[in-house]
Amino acid sequence: MGKCRNITRLLSDALDRPLTTGEWVAIRLHLPTCSGCRNYRKQIRLLREAAHTMSGISTPGAANGDD
Ligand SMILES: [Zn+2]
């Protein structure tokens, strides 16, 4: 599956820009089938939270992409 490269790039892009509906759909369809990409998402979330904690910036109301 060459999809993983695309999905992980989208997960990374999501930190910097809003994803399109089609991009979210691609992620949501792929993640349940792929532990590698689920782990990737977990890692970049942890990294982002750590970065926010270290910089002391709180972002109330920031969307996290989950329901
Ligand atoms: Zn994958």
PDB file of N, CA and C and ligand atoms in Angstrom:
ATOM      1  N   MET A   1       0.840  -1.195   0.000  1.00  0.00           N
ATOM      2  CA  MET A   1       0.000   0.000   0.000  1.00  0.00           C
ATOM      3  C   MET A   1       0.876   1.246   0.000  1.00  0.00           C
ATOM      4  N   GLY A   2       0.907   1.944  -1.108  1.00  0.00           N
ATOM      5  CA  GLY A   2       1.669   3.181  -1.162  1.00  0.00           C
ATOM      6  C   GLY A   2       0.944   4.331  -0.501  1.00  0.00           C
ATOM      7  N   LYS A   3      -0.204   4.020   0.113  1.00  0.00           N
ATOM      8  CA  LYS A   3      -1.023   5.074   0.671  1.00  0.00           C
ATOM      9  C   LYS A   3      -0.408   5.703   1.916  1.00  0.00           C
ATOM     10  N   CYS A   4       0.338   4.912   2.645  1.00  0.00           N
ATOM     11  CA  CYS A   4       0.810   5.371   3.954  1.00  0.00           C
ATOM     12  C   CYS A   4       1.617   6.660   3.833  1.00  0.00           C
ATOM     13  N   ARG A   5       2.436   6.760   2.829  1.00  0.00           N
ATOM     14  CA  ARG A   5       3.230   7.965   2.654  1.00  0.00           C
ATOM     15  C   ARG A   5       2.325   9.194   2.511  1.00  0.00           C
ATOM     16  N   ASN A   6       1.263   9.011   1.763  1.00  0.00           N
ATOM     17  CA  ASN A   6       0.311  10.106   1.576  1.00  0.00           C
ATOM     18  C   ASN A   6      -0.424  10.437   2.874  1.00  0.00           C
ATOM     19  N   ILE A   7      -0.847   9.409   3.576  1.00  0.00           N
ATOM     20  CA  ILE A   7      -1.616   9.622   4.803  1.00  0.00           C
ATOM     21  C   ILE A   7      -0.756  10.302   5.865  1.00  0.00           C
ATOM     22  N   THR A   8       0.457   9.851   6.040  1.00  0.00           N
ATOM     23  CA  THR A   8       1.291  10.464   7.069  1.00  0.00           C
ATOM     24  C   THR A   8       1.613  11.914   6.709  1.00  0.00           C
ATOM     25  N   ARG A   9       1.717  12.193   5.423  1.00  0.00           N
ATOM     26  CA  ARG A   9       1.949  13.570   5.014  1.00  0.00           C
ATOM     27  C   ARG A   9       0.728  14.439   5.339  1.00  0.00           C
ATOM     28  N   LEU A  10      -0.461  13.890   5.112  1.00  0.00           N
ATOM     29  CA  LEU A  10      -1.675  14.633   5.451  1.00  0.00           C
ATOM     30  C   LEU A  10      -1.775  14.871   6.954  1.00  0.00           C
ATOM     31  N   LEU A  11      -1.427  13.853   7.737  1.00  0.00           N
ATOM     32  CA  LEU A  11      -1.479  14.006   9.189  1.00  0.00           C
ATOM     33  C   LEU A  11      -0.531  15.110   9.638  1.00  0.00           C
ATOM     34  N   SER A  12       0.602  15.184   9.002  1.00  0.00           N
ATOM     35  CA  SER A  12       1.563  16.238   9.317  1.00  0.00           C
ATOM     36  C   SER A  12       1.054  17.595   8.833  1.00  0.00           C
ATOM     37  N   ASP A  13       0.505  17.625   7.625  1.00  0.00           N
ATOM     38  CA  ASP A  13      -0.042  18.877   7.085  1.00  0.00           C
ATOM     39  C   ASP A  13      -1.157  19.424   7.973  1.00  0.00           C
ATOM     40  N   ALA A  14      -1.902  18.522   8.598  1.00  0.00           N
ATOM     41  CA  ALA A  14      -3.057  18.945   9.398  1.00  0.00           C
ATOM     42  C   ALA A  14      -2.643  19.841  10.564  1.00  0.00           C
ATOM     43  N   LEU A  15      -1.379  19.756  10.945  1.00  0.00           N
ATOM     44  CA  LEU A  15      -0.898  20.619  12.024  1.00  0.00           C
ATOM     45  C   LEU A  15      -0.712  22.045  11.528  1.00  0.00           C
ATOM     46  N   ASP A  16      -0.557  22.212  10.239  1.00  0.00           N
ATOM     47  CA  ASP A  16      -0.195  23.519   9.688  1.00  0.00           C
ATOM     48  C   ASP A  16      -1.312  24.174   8.890  1.00  0.00           C
ATOM     49  N   ARG A  17      -2.234  23.362   8.405  1.00  0.00           N
ATOM     50  CA  ARG A  17      -3.300  23.922   7.566  1.00  0.00           C
ATOM     51  C   ARG A  17      -4.555  23.074   7.721  1.00  0.00           C
ATOM     52  N   PRO A  18      -5.702  23.680   7.465  1.00  0.00           N
ATOM     53  CA  PRO A  18      -6.935  22.884   7.471  1.00  0.00           C
ATOM     54  C   PRO A  18      -6.952  21.903   6.315  1.00  0.00           C
ATOM     55  N   LEU A  19      -7.346  20.675   6.607  1.00  0.00           N
ATOM     56  CA  LEU A  19      -7.460  19.682   5.537  1.00  0.00           C
ATOM     57  C   LEU A  19      -8.819  19.791   4.869  1.00  0.00           C
ATOM     58  N   THR A  20      -8.869  19.388   3.626  1.00  0.00           N
ATOM     59  CA  THR A  20     -10.152  19.340   2.931  1.00  0.00           C
ATOM     60  C   THR A  20     -10.957  18.142   3.423  1.00  0.00           C
ATOM     61  N   THR A  21     -12.240  18.173   3.140  1.00  0.00           N
ATOM     62  CA  THR A  21     -13.091  17.049   3.527  1.00  0.00           C
ATOM     63  C   THR A  21     -12.582  15.751   2.924  1.00  0.00           C
ATOM     64  N   GLY A  22     -12.180  15.819   1.667  1.00  0.00           N
ATOM     65  CA  GLY A  22     -11.686  14.617   1.007  1.00  0.00           C
ATOM     66  C   GLY A  22     -10.438  14.067   1.674  1.00  0.00           C
ATOM     67  N   GLU A  23      -9.586  14.955   2.140  1.00  0.00           N
ATOM     68  CA  GLU A  23      -8.369  14.518   2.829  1.00  0.00           C
ATOM     69  C   GLU A  23      -8.694  13.853   4.158  1.00  0.00           C
ATOM     70  N   TRP A  24      -9.636  14.442   4.917  1.00  0.00           N
ATOM     71  CA  TRP A  24     -10.050  13.806   6.175  1.00  0.00           C
ATOM     72  C   TRP A  24     -10.670  12.438   5.924  1.00  0.00           C
ATOM     73  N   VAL A  25     -11.459  12.342   4.867  1.00  0.00           N
ATOM     74  CA  VAL A  25     -12.085  11.060   4.553  1.00  0.00           C
ATOM     75  C   VAL A  25     -11.013  10.011   4.275  1.00  0.00           C
ATOM     76  N   ALA A  26     -10.009  10.393   3.499  1.00  0.00           N
ATOM     77  CA  ALA A  26      -8.935   9.454   3.186  1.00  0.00           C
ATOM     78  C   ALA A  26      -8.248   8.981   4.460  1.00  0.00           C
ATOM     79  N   ILE A  27      -8.014   9.915   5.394  1.00  0.00           N
ATOM     80  CA  ILE A  27      -7.372   9.554   6.665  1.00  0.00           C
ATOM     81  C   ILE A  27      -8.267   8.629   7.472  1.00  0.00           C
ATOM     82  N   ARG A  28      -9.548   9.002   7.559  1.00  0.00           N
ATOM     83  CA  ARG A  28     -10.467   8.230   8.405  1.00  0.00           C
ATOM     84  C   ARG A  28     -10.717   6.835   7.850  1.00  0.00           C
ATOM     85  N   LEU A  29     -10.629   6.699   6.548  1.00  0.00           N
ATOM     86  CA  LEU A  29     -10.787   5.368   5.966  1.00  0.00           C
ATOM     87  C   LEU A  29      -9.534   4.531   6.168  1.00  0.00           C
ATOM     88  N   HIS A  30      -8.399   5.192   6.190  1.00  0.00           N
ATOM     89  CA  HIS A  30      -7.135   4.461   6.238  1.00  0.00           C
ATOM     90  C   HIS A  30      -6.720   4.079   7.656  1.00  0.00           C
ATOM     91  N   LEU A  31      -6.903   4.988   8.612  1.00  0.00           N
ATOM     92  CA  LEU A  31      -6.382   4.751   9.958  1.00  0.00           C
ATOM     93  C   LEU A  31      -6.869   3.446  10.599  1.00  0.00           C
ATOM     94  N   PRO A  32      -8.167   3.095  10.475  1.00  0.00           N
ATOM     95  CA  PRO A  32      -8.617   1.855  11.122  1.00  0.00           C
ATOM     96  C   PRO A  32      -7.934   0.613  10.566  1.00  0.00           C
ATOM     97  N   THR A  33      -7.362   0.721   9.378  1.00  0.00           N
ATOM     98  CA  THR A  33      -6.762  -0.446   8.746  1.00  0.00           C
ATOM     99  C   THR A  33      -5.248  -0.480   8.916  1.00  0.00           C
ATOM    100  N   CYS A  34      -4.676   0.538   9.545  1.00  0.00           N
ATOM    101  CA  CYS A  34      -3.218   0.651   9.503  1.00  0.00           C
ATOM    102  C   CYS A  34      -2.656   1.108  10.841  1.00  0.00           C
ATOM    103  N   SER A  35      -2.063   0.199  11.582  1.00  0.00           N
ATOM    104  CA  SER A  35      -1.514   0.551  12.888  1.00  0.00           C
ATOM    105  C   SER A  35      -0.315   1.478  12.754  1.00  0.00           C
ATOM    106  N   GLY A  36       0.395   1.361  11.643  1.00  0.00           N
ATOM    107  CA  GLY A  36       1.559   2.232  11.439  1.00  0.00           C
ATOM    108  C   GLY A  36       1.177   3.693  11.404  1.00  0.00           C
ATOM    109  N   CYS A  37       0.119   4.002  10.662  1.00  0.00           N
ATOM    110  CA  CYS A  37      -0.324   5.384  10.567  1.00  0.00           C
ATOM    111  C   CYS A  37      -0.994   5.846  11.857  1.00  0.00           C
ATOM    112  N   ARG A  38      -1.656   4.922  12.556  1.00  0.00           N
ATOM    113  CA  ARG A  38      -2.225   5.308  13.859  1.00  0.00           C
ATOM    114  C   ARG A  38      -1.110   5.683  14.820  1.00  0.00           C
ATOM    115  N   ASN A  39      -0.035   4.935  14.810  1.00  0.00           N
ATOM    116  CA  ASN A  39       1.096   5.257  15.668  1.00  0.00           C
ATOM    117  C   ASN A  39       1.720   6.588  15.275  1.00  0.00           C
ATOM    118  N   TYR A  40       1.791   6.843  13.986  1.00  0.00           N
ATOM    119  CA  TYR A  40       2.348   8.101  13.511  1.00  0.00           C
ATOM    120  C   TYR A  40       1.516   9.272  14.026  1.00  0.00           C
ATOM    121  N   ARG A  41       0.193   9.130  13.931  1.00  0.00           N
ATOM    122  CA  ARG A  41      -0.669  10.211  14.397  1.00  0.00           C
ATOM    123  C   ARG A  41      -0.476  10.445  15.898  1.00  0.00           C
ATOM    124  N   LYS A  42      -0.365   9.346  16.645  1.00  0.00           N
ATOM    125  CA  LYS A  42      -0.173   9.465  18.081  1.00  0.00           C
ATOM    126  C   LYS A  42       1.127  10.216  18.378  1.00  0.00           C
ATOM    127  N   GLN A  43       2.154   9.887  17.630  1.00  0.00           N
ATOM    128  CA  GLN A  43       3.460  10.511  17.867  1.00  0.00           C
ATOM    129  C   GLN A  43       3.437  12.003  17.566  1.00  0.00           C
ATOM    130  N   ILE A  44       2.867  12.388  16.437  1.00  0.00           N
ATOM    131  CA  ILE A  44       2.907  13.809  16.115  1.00  0.00           C
ATOM    132  C   ILE A  44       2.005  14.599  17.053  1.00  0.00           C
ATOM    133  N   ARG A  45       0.966  13.955  17.583  1.00  0.00           N
ATOM    134  CA  ARG A  45       0.144  14.642  18.584  1.00  0.00           C
ATOM    135  C   ARG A  45       0.940  14.883  19.849  1.00  0.00           C
ATOM    136  N   LEU A  46       1.667  13.877  20.271  1.00  0.00           N
ATOM    137  CA  LEU A  46       2.479  14.031  21.473  1.00  0.00           C
ATOM    138  C   LEU A  46       3.516  15.116  21.274  1.00  0.00           C
ATOM    139  N   LEU A  47       4.114  15.135  20.088  1.00  0.00           N
ATOM    140  CA  LEU A  47       5.126  16.144  19.799  1.00  0.00           C
ATOM    141  C   LEU A  47       4.508  17.533  19.836  1.00  0.00           C
ATOM    142  N   ARG A  48       3.319  17.653  19.273  1.00  0.00           N
ATOM    143  CA  ARG A  48       2.688  18.968  19.239  1.00  0.00           C
ATOM    144  C   ARG A  48       2.322  19.423  20.649  1.00  0.00           C
ATOM    145  N   GLU A  49       1.801  18.499  21.458  1.00  0.00           N
ATOM    146  CA  GLU A  49       1.451  18.863  22.823  1.00  0.00           C
ATOM    147  C   GLU A  49       2.685  19.256  23.605  1.00  0.00           C
ATOM    148  N   ALA A  50       3.774  18.527  23.394  1.00  0.00           N
ATOM    149  CA  ALA A  50       5.009  18.857  24.095  1.00  0.00           C
ATOM    150  C   ALA A  50       5.498  20.234  23.682  1.00  0.00           C
ATOM    151  N   ALA A  51       5.388  20.545  22.408  1.00  0.00           N
ATOM    152  CA  ALA A  51       5.835  21.846  21.919  1.00  0.00           C
ATOM    153  C   ALA A  51       5.002  22.959  22.543  1.00  0.00           C
ATOM    154  N   HIS A  52       3.702  22.736  22.641  1.00  0.00           N
ATOM    155  CA  HIS A  52       2.842  23.755  23.251  1.00  0.00           C
ATOM    156  C   HIS A  52       3.161  23.921  24.723  1.00  0.00           C
ATOM    157  N   THR A  53       3.385  22.810  25.399  1.00  0.00           N
ATOM    158  CA  THR A  53       3.689  22.877  26.818  1.00  0.00           C
ATOM    159  C   THR A  53       4.985  23.637  27.054  1.00  0.00           C
ATOM    160  N   MET A  54       5.977  23.341  26.248  1.00  0.00           N
ATOM    161  CA  MET A  54       7.282  23.972  26.438  1.00  0.00           C
ATOM    162  C   MET A  54       7.220  25.462  26.136  1.00  0.00           C
ATOM    163  N   SER A  55       6.433  25.850  25.142  1.00  0.00           N
ATOM    164  CA  SER A  55       6.377  27.261  24.784  1.00  0.00           C
ATOM    165  C   SER A  55       5.387  28.017  25.670  1.00  0.00           C
ATOM    166  N   GLY A  56       4.631  27.274  26.486  1.00  0.00           N
ATOM    167  CA  GLY A  56       3.713  27.916  27.402  1.00  0.00           C
ATOM    168  C   GLY A  56       2.499  28.505  26.723  1.00  0.00           C
ATOM    169  N   ILE A  57       2.287  28.151  25.465  1.00  0.00           N
ATOM    170  CA  ILE A  57       1.133  28.673  24.744  1.00  0.00           C
ATOM    171  C   ILE A  57      -0.050  27.744  24.949  1.00  0.00           C
ATOM    172  N   SER A  58      -1.140  28.287  25.417  1.00  0.00           N
ATOM    173  CA  SER A  58      -2.362  27.495  25.506  1.00  0.00           C
ATOM    174  C   SER A  58      -3.294  27.940  24.393  1.00  0.00           C
ATOM    175  N   THR A  59      -3.908  26.958  23.779  1.00  0.00           N
ATOM    176  CA  THR A  59      -4.793  27.268  22.658  1.00  0.00           C
ATOM    177  C   THR A  59      -6.166  26.722  22.950  1.00  0.00           C
ATOM    178  N   PRO A  60      -6.928  27.402  23.805  1.00  0.00           N
ATOM    179  CA  PRO A  60      -8.277  26.918  24.112  1.00  0.00           C
ATOM    180  C   PRO A  60      -9.144  26.906  22.879  1.00  0.00           C
ATOM    181  N   GLY A  61      -9.917  25.845  22.737  1.00  0.00           N
ATOM    182  CA  GLY A  61     -10.816  25.756  21.604  1.00  0.00           C
ATOM    183  C   GLY A  61     -10.152  25.290  20.331  1.00  0.00           C
ATOM    184  N   ALA A  62      -8.872  24.974  20.390  1.00  0.00           N
ATOM    185  CA  ALA A  62      -8.217  24.506  19.179  1.00  0.00           C
ATOM    186  C   ALA A  62      -8.802  23.160  18.765  1.00  0.00           C
ATOM    187  N   ALA A  63      -9.117  23.030  17.502  1.00  0.00           N
ATOM    188  CA  ALA A  63      -9.686  21.785  17.014  1.00  0.00           C
ATOM    189  C   ALA A  63      -8.621  20.701  17.009  1.00  0.00           C
ATOM    190  N   ASN A  64      -9.003  19.528  17.436  1.00  0.00           N
ATOM    191  CA  ASN A  64      -8.030  18.437  17.428  1.00  0.00           C
ATOM    192  C   ASN A  64      -8.367  17.379  16.397  1.00  0.00           C
ATOM    193  N   GLY A  65      -9.412  17.612  15.634  1.00  0.00           N
ATOM    194  CA  GLY A  65      -9.702  16.698  14.563  1.00  0.00           C
ATOM    195  C   GLY A  65     -10.480  15.471  14.954  1.00  0.00           C
ATOM    196  N   ASP A  66     -10.840  15.379  16.243  1.00  0.00           N
ATOM    197  CA  ASP A  66     -11.625  14.230  16.667  1.00  0.00           C
ATOM    198  C   ASP A  66     -13.054  14.644  16.971  1.00  0.00           C
ATOM    199  N   ASP A  67     -13.925  13.688  16.940  1.00  0.00           N
ATOM    200  CA  ASP A  67     -15.307  13.976  17.323  1.00  0.00           C
ATOM    201  C   ASP A  67     -15.483  13.764  18.831  1.00  0.00           C
TER     202      ASP A  67
HETATM  203 ZN    ZN B   1      -0.873   3.512   6.727  1.00  0.00          ZN
END
